[in-house]
Coordinates of C-alpha atoms and ligand atoms in Angstrom, one line a residue:
M1 CA 82.9 95.5 64.8
Q2 CA 81.2 93.6 67.9
H3 CA 80.5 95.8 70.8
V4 CA 81.2 94.4 74.3
V5 CA 80.3 96.2 77.4
V6 CA 82.6 95.4 80.3
L7 CA 81.1 96.2 83.8
G8 CA 83.7 97.2 86.3
G9 CA 87.1 98.8 85.2
S10 CA 89.3 97.4 88.0
I11 CA 91.8 94.7 87.3
A12 CA 89.5 92.2 85.9
G13 CA 87.7 94.6 83.8
L14 CA 90.8 96.1 82.3
A15 CA 92.3 92.7 81.7
A16 CA 89.3 91.5 79.9
T17 CA 89.1 94.9 78.1
R18 CA 92.5 94.0 76.7
A19 CA 91.8 90.6 75.7
L20 CA 88.6 91.5 73.8
R21 CA 90.3 94.1 72.0
G22 CA 93.2 91.6 71.0
Q23 CA 90.2 89.9 69.1
G24 CA 89.0 93.1 67.2
M25 CA 86.0 93.8 69.7
K26 CA 84.9 97.2 70.4
V27 CA 84.6 97.7 74.1
T28 CA 82.9 100.3 76.5
I29 CA 83.7 100.1 80.1
V30 CA 81.0 100.9 82.7
E31 CA 82.6 102.3 86.1
P32 CA 80.9 104.6 88.4
D33 CA 83.9 107.1 88.7
G34 CA 84.4 107.0 84.9
L35 CA 88.0 106.1 85.4
A36 CA 88.9 109.6 85.4
T37 CA 91.2 109.5 88.4
T38 CA 94.5 108.2 89.3
G39 CA 95.5 107.0 92.9
P40 CA 93.1 105.3 95.0
R41 CA 89.5 104.6 93.9
G42 CA 86.5 104.6 96.0
G43 CA 85.0 101.3 94.0
V44 CA 88.4 99.6 95.2
P45 CA 88.2 99.9 98.9
Q46 CA 90.8 97.2 99.3
G47 CA 93.3 99.1 97.3
G48 CA 95.4 100.3 100.1
Q49 CA 96.2 97.2 101.5
L50 CA 99.1 95.3 100.4
H51 CA 98.6 93.4 97.2
A52 CA 101.0 90.6 96.0
L53 CA 101.2 90.0 92.3
L54 CA 101.9 86.4 92.1
D55 CA 104.4 85.1 89.5
M56 CA 101.8 83.7 87.3
G57 CA 99.9 87.0 87.4
R58 CA 102.8 88.7 86.5
T59 CA 103.2 86.4 83.4
Q60 CA 99.9 86.9 82.2
A61 CA 99.9 90.8 83.2
E62 CA 102.8 90.8 80.8
R63 CA 101.0 89.2 78.0
W64 CA 98.2 91.8 78.1
F65 CA 100.4 94.6 79.3
P66 CA 104.0 93.8 77.7
G67 CA 106.7 95.8 79.3
L68 CA 104.4 96.6 82.3
S69 CA 107.2 95.0 85.0
K70 CA 109.9 97.2 83.4
D71 CA 107.4 100.3 83.4
L72 CA 106.8 99.7 87.2
V73 CA 110.3 99.4 88.2
A74 CA 111.0 102.6 86.4
D75 CA 108.3 104.1 88.6
G76 CA 110.0 102.7 91.6
A77 CA 108.7 99.1 92.3
V78 CA 111.0 96.4 93.4
L79 CA 111.6 93.3 91.5
G80 CA 113.0 90.9 94.0
S81 CA 114.2 87.4 93.3
G82 CA 115.8 84.3 95.0
S83 CA 117.0 84.8 98.7
E84 CA 115.8 88.4 98.6
I85 CA 112.0 86.9 98.9
Q86 CA 111.9 85.4 102.5
L87 CA 109.2 83.2 103.4
F88 CA 108.7 81.8 107.2
E89 CA 106.4 79.5 108.5
N90 CA 105.8 79.7 111.7
G91 CA 108.8 81.6 112.5
T92 CA 111.1 79.3 110.5
R93 CA 112.8 80.5 107.5
K94 CA 112.2 78.5 104.3
V95 CA 115.0 77.7 102.0
S96 CA 115.0 80.1 99.2
V97 CA 114.2 79.1 95.7
P98 CA 116.6 80.5 93.2
G99 CA 114.9 82.2 90.0
N100 CA 111.7 82.9 92.0
E101 CA 110.7 86.3 91.3
L102 CA 108.0 88.8 92.9
I103 CA 107.5 92.5 92.3
G104 CA 106.9 94.7 95.1
V105 CA 104.4 97.4 93.9
S106 CA 101.4 99.2 95.6
R107 CA 98.1 98.0 94.1
T108 CA 97.2 101.6 93.3
L109 CA 100.3 102.3 90.9
L110 CA 99.7 98.8 89.4
E111 CA 96.1 99.6 88.7
D112 CA 97.2 103.0 87.3
H113 CA 99.4 101.6 85.0
I114 CA 97.2 99.2 83.3
R115 CA 94.3 101.6 83.4
R116 CA 96.4 104.2 81.6
R117 CA 97.3 101.5 78.9
T118 CA 93.9 100.4 78.3
L119 CA 92.5 104.1 78.0
L120 CA 95.1 105.0 75.3
D121 CA 93.5 102.7 72.8
D122 CA 91.0 104.3 70.5
G123 CA 88.4 101.2 70.7
T124 CA 87.9 101.5 74.3
S125 CA 85.6 104.0 75.8
V126 CA 84.3 104.8 79.3
I127 CA 80.9 105.5 80.5
A128 CA 80.7 107.2 84.0
G129 CA 77.7 105.0 85.7
R130 CA 76.6 102.3 87.7
A131 CA 75.3 99.0 85.7
C132 CA 71.9 98.2 87.4
G133 CA 70.6 95.4 85.0
L134 CA 70.6 93.8 81.6
D135 CA 68.4 93.7 78.7
I136 CA 68.0 90.0 77.8
R137 CA 66.0 89.2 74.5
G138 CA 65.6 86.0 72.4
G139 CA 67.7 84.4 74.8
R140 CA 70.9 86.6 74.6
V141 CA 72.2 89.8 76.4
T142 CA 71.6 92.9 74.2
G143 CA 72.2 95.8 76.4
V144 CA 73.0 96.9 79.9
R145 CA 71.0 99.3 82.1
V146 CA 73.2 102.1 83.5
R147 CA 72.5 104.8 86.2
A148 CA 74.3 107.5 84.8
A149 CA 76.9 109.2 87.6
D150 CA 76.1 112.3 85.9
P151 CA 74.1 114.9 85.6
D152 CA 71.1 113.1 86.5
P153 CA 71.8 110.0 88.9
D154 CA 68.3 108.8 88.5
A155 CA 68.2 108.2 84.5
V156 CA 68.8 105.0 83.4
T157 CA 70.0 104.3 80.1
V158 CA 70.4 101.3 78.0
V159 CA 73.9 100.6 76.3
P160 CA 73.4 98.3 73.4
A161 CA 75.7 95.4 73.6
D162 CA 76.7 92.1 71.8
A163 CA 77.9 90.7 75.1
V164 CA 78.7 91.6 78.6
V165 CA 81.4 91.0 80.9
D166 CA 80.4 91.1 84.5
A167 CA 83.7 92.6 86.2
T168 CA 81.9 94.2 89.4
G169 CA 83.9 92.3 91.9
R170 CA 82.9 90.5 94.9
S171 CA 79.5 92.2 95.6
S172 CA 78.4 91.5 92.1
R173 CA 74.5 91.9 91.5
L174 CA 74.3 89.8 88.5
T175 CA 72.7 86.8 90.0
S176 CA 69.6 89.0 91.1
W177 CA 69.6 90.6 87.8
L178 CA 69.2 87.2 85.9
A179 CA 66.9 86.0 88.7
A180 CA 64.4 88.6 88.3
Q181 CA 64.1 87.8 84.7
G182 CA 63.7 84.2 85.5
W183 CA 67.0 82.6 84.8
P184 CA 68.7 80.1 86.9
Q185 CA 71.3 81.2 89.6
P186 CA 74.5 79.5 90.1
P187 CA 75.2 77.6 93.4
V188 CA 77.3 79.5 95.8
D189 CA 80.1 78.0 97.7
R190 CA 81.0 79.9 100.9
M191 CA 83.6 79.6 103.7
R192 CA 83.3 81.8 106.7
I193 CA 86.9 83.2 107.5
D194 CA 86.1 86.0 109.6
L195 CA 89.3 87.8 108.2
G196 CA 91.0 91.1 109.6
Y197 CA 93.6 93.1 107.3
A198 CA 95.7 96.1 108.5
T199 CA 98.4 97.5 106.4
A200 CA 100.8 100.6 107.2
R201 CA 103.8 102.2 105.3
F202 CA 107.1 103.0 106.3
R203 CA 110.0 104.9 105.0
R204 CA 112.6 102.4 103.6
G205 CA 116.3 102.9 104.2
G206 CA 119.2 100.6 104.2
E207 CA 117.8 98.5 107.3
L208 CA 117.4 95.4 105.5
P209 CA 120.0 94.6 102.5
G210 CA 119.2 91.7 100.3
V211 CA 115.4 91.8 101.4
S212 CA 112.9 92.8 99.2
V213 CA 109.7 90.7 100.3
A214 CA 108.9 88.9 103.7
H215 CA 105.8 86.6 104.5
Q216 CA 105.1 84.9 107.4
L217 CA 102.5 82.0 107.3
P218 CA 100.7 80.9 110.4
P219 CA 101.1 77.5 112.3
A220 CA 98.0 75.2 111.6
G221 CA 95.6 74.4 114.5
A222 CA 96.3 77.3 116.9
S223 CA 92.9 78.9 117.9
A224 CA 92.3 82.7 116.5
A225 CA 93.5 84.1 119.9
E226 CA 96.5 82.1 120.2
Q227 CA 97.8 82.1 117.0
P228 CA 100.8 84.3 115.7
D229 CA 99.9 86.8 113.2
T230 CA 100.6 86.1 109.7
G231 CA 102.2 88.8 107.6
A232 CA 103.7 90.1 104.8
M233 CA 105.9 93.0 103.7
A234 CA 107.5 94.3 100.5
A235 CA 109.6 97.0 99.3
V236 CA 107.5 99.3 97.1
E237 CA 107.8 102.4 95.0
G238 CA 108.4 105.7 96.9
G239 CA 111.2 104.4 98.8
Q240 CA 108.5 102.8 101.3
W241 CA 107.9 99.4 103.0
M242 CA 104.5 98.2 102.8
A243 CA 103.5 95.7 105.6
V244 CA 100.3 93.9 106.5
I245 CA 99.3 92.1 109.5
V246 CA 96.3 89.5 109.1
A247 CA 94.6 87.7 111.7
Y248 CA 91.1 86.2 112.4
A249 CA 87.9 86.5 114.5
E250 CA 88.5 88.0 117.8
N251 CA 92.2 88.6 117.0
R252 CA 91.8 90.9 114.0
P253 CA 94.0 93.9 114.1
S254 CA 93.1 97.5 114.9
R255 CA 94.0 101.1 113.3
D256 CA 95.8 101.7 116.1
P257 CA 99.7 102.3 115.2
A258 CA 101.2 101.2 118.5
E259 CA 99.3 98.0 118.4
F260 CA 100.5 97.4 114.6
L261 CA 104.1 98.1 115.7
R262 CA 103.8 95.8 118.8
R263 CA 102.3 92.9 116.5
M264 CA 105.1 93.5 113.9
R265 CA 107.6 93.0 116.7
E266 CA 106.0 90.1 118.2
M267 CA 106.3 88.2 114.9
E268 CA 108.7 85.6 115.0
A269 CA 109.9 86.5 111.5
G270 CA 113.0 88.8 111.6
P271 CA 112.5 91.3 109.0
F272 CA 109.0 92.5 110.7
G273 CA 110.8 93.5 114.0
V274 CA 113.5 95.2 112.1
V275 CA 111.0 97.4 110.3
A276 CA 109.2 98.2 113.3
D277 CA 112.3 99.1 115.4
R278 CA 114.0 101.2 112.5
C279 CA 111.6 102.6 110.2
T280 CA 109.2 105.1 110.6
M281 CA 105.6 104.8 109.7
I282 CA 104.1 106.9 107.2
G283 CA 100.2 108.0 107.2
E284 CA 97.7 105.8 108.9
V285 CA 97.0 102.3 109.4
E286 CA 94.4 100.8 107.1
T287 CA 92.0 98.2 108.0
Y288 CA 89.9 95.8 106.0
G289 CA 87.7 93.0 107.0
M290 CA 86.4 89.9 105.0
A291 CA 83.6 87.7 106.3
H292 CA 83.8 84.8 104.2
S293 CA 85.3 83.1 100.7
L294 CA 83.0 82.8 98.2
R295 CA 82.9 81.0 94.5
R296 CA 80.0 81.1 92.0
N297 CA 79.8 78.0 90.2
W298 CA 78.7 79.3 86.7
W299 CA 80.0 76.3 85.0
A300 CA 77.0 74.3 86.8
V301 CA 74.4 76.4 85.4
D302 CA 72.6 74.8 82.4
R303 CA 70.7 77.7 81.2
L304 CA 72.6 80.8 80.4
P305 CA 71.8 83.7 78.1
G306 CA 74.1 84.3 75.3
G307 CA 76.5 86.7 75.3
L308 CA 77.0 86.6 79.0
F309 CA 80.7 86.6 80.6
V310 CA 81.8 86.9 84.4
A311 CA 85.4 87.4 85.4
G312 CA 87.5 88.2 88.4
D313 CA 86.2 88.4 92.1
A314 CA 82.4 88.3 90.5
V315 CA 83.0 84.7 90.0
A316 CA 85.2 83.6 93.2
S317 CA 87.1 85.8 95.9
F318 CA 89.2 84.0 98.2
N319 CA 91.2 84.8 101.2
P320 CA 93.6 87.4 100.2
V321 CA 96.3 86.4 102.2
Y322 CA 97.3 83.7 99.2
G323 CA 97.5 86.5 96.8
Q324 CA 95.4 84.9 94.3
G325 CA 92.6 87.5 93.2
M326 CA 94.6 89.7 90.8
T327 CA 96.3 86.6 89.1
S328 CA 92.9 84.8 88.6
A329 CA 91.7 88.0 86.9
F330 CA 94.5 88.2 84.5
L331 CA 94.1 84.3 83.8
H332 CA 90.3 84.6 83.1
A333 CA 91.0 87.3 80.6
S334 CA 93.4 84.6 78.9
C335 CA 90.6 82.0 78.8
L336 CA 88.1 84.7 77.5
A337 CA 90.7 85.3 74.6
A338 CA 91.3 81.3 74.1
Y339 CA 87.4 81.0 73.9
L340 CA 86.9 83.7 71.5
R341 CA 90.1 82.7 69.3
K342 CA 88.5 79.3 69.0
G343 CA 85.7 81.0 66.9
A344 CA 83.1 81.2 69.5
D345 CA 79.7 82.7 68.5
L346 CA 79.5 85.7 70.8
H347 CA 75.8 85.7 71.1
A348 CA 75.8 82.0 72.0
P349 CA 75.9 80.9 75.9
A350 CA 79.3 80.9 77.0
H351 CA 79.3 77.4 78.6
A352 CA 82.9 76.7 77.5
Y353 CA 84.3 79.7 78.7
F354 CA 83.0 78.8 82.0
R355 CA 84.4 75.2 82.2
H356 CA 87.6 76.9 81.2
I357 CA 87.7 79.4 84.0
R358 CA 86.7 76.6 86.4
V359 CA 90.0 75.2 86.1
V360 CA 91.5 78.6 87.7
V361 CA 88.7 79.2 90.2
D362 CA 89.1 75.4 91.5
A363 CA 92.9 75.5 91.9
A364 CA 92.9 78.9 93.8
W365 CA 90.1 77.7 95.9
E366 CA 91.8 74.3 96.8
V367 CA 94.7 75.9 97.9
S368 CA 93.3 78.9 100.2
T369 CA 90.4 76.9 101.4
L370 CA 92.7 74.0 102.8
S371 CA 94.8 75.9 104.8
D372 CA 91.9 78.2 106.1
L373 CA 90.3 74.8 107.3
A374 CA 93.2 74.3 109.6
Q375 CA 91.9 77.1 111.5
P376 CA 89.7 76.1 114.6
H377 CA 87.4 79.1 114.0
V378 CA 86.8 77.9 110.3
T379 CA 84.0 75.2 110.6
G380 CA 83.8 73.9 106.8
P381 CA 82.7 72.8 104.7
Y382 CA 85.0 70.3 104.4
P383 CA 85.9 68.5 101.1
R384 CA 85.9 64.8 100.7
G385 CA 89.5 63.4 101.8
Y386 CA 90.2 66.5 104.3
R387 CA 91.8 64.8 107.0
L388 CA 94.2 63.2 104.7
A389 CA 94.8 66.3 102.7
R390 CA 95.6 68.1 105.9
K391 CA 98.2 65.7 107.0
M392 CA 100.0 65.8 103.6
A393 CA 99.9 69.5 103.7
D394 CA 101.6 69.6 107.3
W395 CA 104.3 67.1 106.0
M396 CA 104.7 69.2 102.8
G397 CA 105.0 72.4 104.9
R398 CA 107.7 70.8 107.2
A399 CA 109.7 69.5 104.2
S400 CA 109.5 72.9 102.2
T401 CA 111.2 74.6 104.9
T402 CA 114.7 72.9 104.2
D403 CA 114.5 71.4 100.7
A404 CA 114.6 73.8 97.9
W405 CA 113.0 71.0 95.4
V406 CA 109.9 70.5 97.4
N407 CA 109.7 74.4 98.2
G408 CA 110.2 75.1 94.6
R409 CA 107.2 72.9 93.6
F410 CA 105.2 74.2 96.4
L411 CA 105.7 77.9 95.3
D412 CA 104.9 76.8 91.7
V413 CA 101.6 75.9 93.2
V414 CA 101.1 78.9 95.2
N415 CA 101.8 81.0 92.5
M416 CA 99.5 79.2 90.2
R417 CA 102.2 77.9 87.6
R418 CA 101.0 74.5 88.4
R419 CA 97.9 72.9 89.4
P420 CA 97.5 71.7 93.2
A421 CA 97.3 68.0 91.7
D422 CA 101.1 68.3 91.0
L423 CA 101.7 68.1 95.0
R424 CA 100.1 64.6 94.9
T425 CA 102.5 63.0 92.6
P426 CA 104.6 59.9 93.5
E427 CA 107.8 62.2 92.6
F428 CA 106.6 64.8 94.9
W429 CA 106.1 62.5 97.8
W430 CA 109.6 60.8 97.0
H431 CA 111.1 64.1 97.7
V432 CA 109.1 65.1 100.6
A433 CA 110.1 61.6 102.4
R434 CA 113.7 62.4 101.7
A435 CA 113.5 66.1 103.1
M436 CA 112.0 64.5 105.8
R437 CA 114.6 61.7 106.5
A438 CA 117.4 64.4 106.1
Q439 CA 115.8 66.6 108.8
R440 CA 115.4 63.7 111.3
A441 CA 119.0 63.1 110.7
Q442 CA 120.2 66.6 111.2
G443 CA 118.1 66.8 114.6
P444 CA 116.7 69.8 116.4
Q445 CA 119.7 72.2 115.9
L446 CA 118.6 72.6 112.1
V447 CA 115.4 74.2 113.3
R448 CA 117.2 76.2 116.0
R449 CA 119.7 77.4 113.4
Q450 CA 117.0 78.5 111.0
R451 CA 115.0 80.2 113.9
Q452 CA 117.7 82.7 114.5
P453 CA 116.1 86.2 114.5
L454 CA 117.5 88.7 111.9
R455 CA 117.0 91.4 114.2
G456 CA 120.2 93.5 115.0
R457 CA 122.3 91.8 112.4
Ligands
FAD1 C1 92.2 92.9 101.6 C2 92.6 92.4 100.5 C3 93.8 92.1 99.9 C4 94.0 91.5 98.8 N1 95.2 91.2 98.7 C5 95.7 90.6 97.2 C6 96.7 90.2 97.1 O1 97.8 90.3 97.6 N2 97.0 89.8 95.8 C7 96.1 89.7 94.8 O2 96.1 89.0 93.7 N3 94.9 89.9 95.1 C8 94.6 90.5 96.2 N4 93.1 90.9 96.6 C9 92.1 90.5 95.8 C10 92.2 91.6 94.7 O3 92.0 92.8 95.3 C11 91.1 91.4 93.8 O4 90.9 90.2 93.3 C12 91.5 92.1 92.5 O5 91.3 93.5 92.6 C13 90.5 91.7 91.1 O6 89.3 92.2 91.5 P1 88.0 92.6 90.5 O7 88.6 93.5 89.2 O8 87.3 91.6 90.0 O9 87.4 93.5 91.4 P2 87.6 94.6 92.2 O10 88.8 95.1 92.2 O11 86.8 94.6 93.3 O12 86.8 95.9 91.1 C14 85.5 95.8 91.0 C15 85.2 97.2 90.2 O13 83.8 97.3 89.3 C16 83.1 98.4 89.9 N5 82.0 98.3 90.0 C17 81.4 97.6 91.0 N6 79.9 97.8 90.8 C18 79.7 98.3 89.8 C19 78.5 98.7 89.1 N7 77.3 98.1 89.4 N8 78.6 98.8 87.7 C20 79.8 99.3 87.3 N9 80.9 99.3 88.2 C21 80.9 98.5 89.1 C22 84.1 98.8 91.3 O14 83.8 100.6 91.1 C23 85.6 98.5 91.0 O15 86.2 99.4 90.2 C24 93.0 91.4 98.1 C25 91.8 91.5 98.4 C26 91.4 92.2 99.4 C27 90.0 92.3 100.0

């Protein structure tokens, strides 16, 4: 049996482990905390923030962990669909899309479930330690250097491997490990976003019947200081609402609970105000900052050691407000399985694997960075044809508030069920034009009607 060492036991590492086990490989996960605990983990400092699992992510998660949604719902997660999922654009409620589903679950419970399932398998073991380098011989990875967590944290051992998957997240050190041994580094794209997140939990009662998720997207073009907050809230396990406020640059939210409530009330999307007014906050407000989105273009590297794979945030980590990270990680696991299923030599450079994940990474990057570039404090880099793409995105956003077909196709792309190119077809633009004609015919009262606040109903 070939042996693969997976670095990092979070979402990407666990999903990759399942994919490898499905191909009959023996897997060892290296993770500083040894994955011995349930609940929040120090290695995942973002774990306390509200995490949305996009529809494609749930489909892929079900592939690797069949019955996962059912198990989560049995543990209190809330599976919402259609009109229970309320999307707002700049305070205007968008038309609902029947059949659209989203599961409300904390990141911690989701990870607990998939970790427990992964570790039940006899072919998977865990080493409590921190990877600190690779052994590369004869042009291929032969082992991982690991600094053990216990008993002597300075002792480094080498864990032999036929292949290695780096799933150590955004702060992966892989490129410097490779550079130290004379291997080329991938070109890196960075987009400064200066993002601030704040999440709070509330006791959930009957205050919002028929609502499981609400999401408020910001208008394009306003400066960070003037911009209304972006926010999302979801009914999650434990009879709670989790709500997040997202803002940028000098407008980033703080940990002050009074400020959090004020900002929820000021949001034009009704459900946020209802929760702020009627529900009790539980615990503290948790904050998280992210300076930039980043993409490591492994597919552009012409000389790679054999047996080296990278997955999850270690490849690319986007502005989390679009909720693409976990879905990308599950999709990378599917790419890994597809690569191995074709009979690839595990010891060979995995160029074809990286070309495969590029499709996923580029789609997520295009969606998130096009929206981020609309903000004045984000200063590029601008892709070719940006001005036209921005205009088209604004028209599409307007049309999607009233037209279920347009909004459905838009949500397909946002949920990573379809590629962004599907928003550039003549069929799509025919529907956008039709929706905008209908809006003009109905006049301004249409927008006023959609802006009716929910509060107090
Ligand atoms: C504020 C915020 C909000 C987010 N919201 C969403 C959302 O709504 N929806 C969504 O899909 N995604 C969201 N994400 C992204 C999501 O958290 C990640 O994409 C997801 O966790 C997958 O990451 P990963 O497994 O690649 O890395 P991580 O989850 O970051 O895990 C990396 C793992 O590697 C381990 N590790 C690190 N260094 C080493 C080492 N040297 N040796 C061994 N192990 C190591 C760590 O301990 C950790 O367990 C959000 C991210 C942030 C920051």
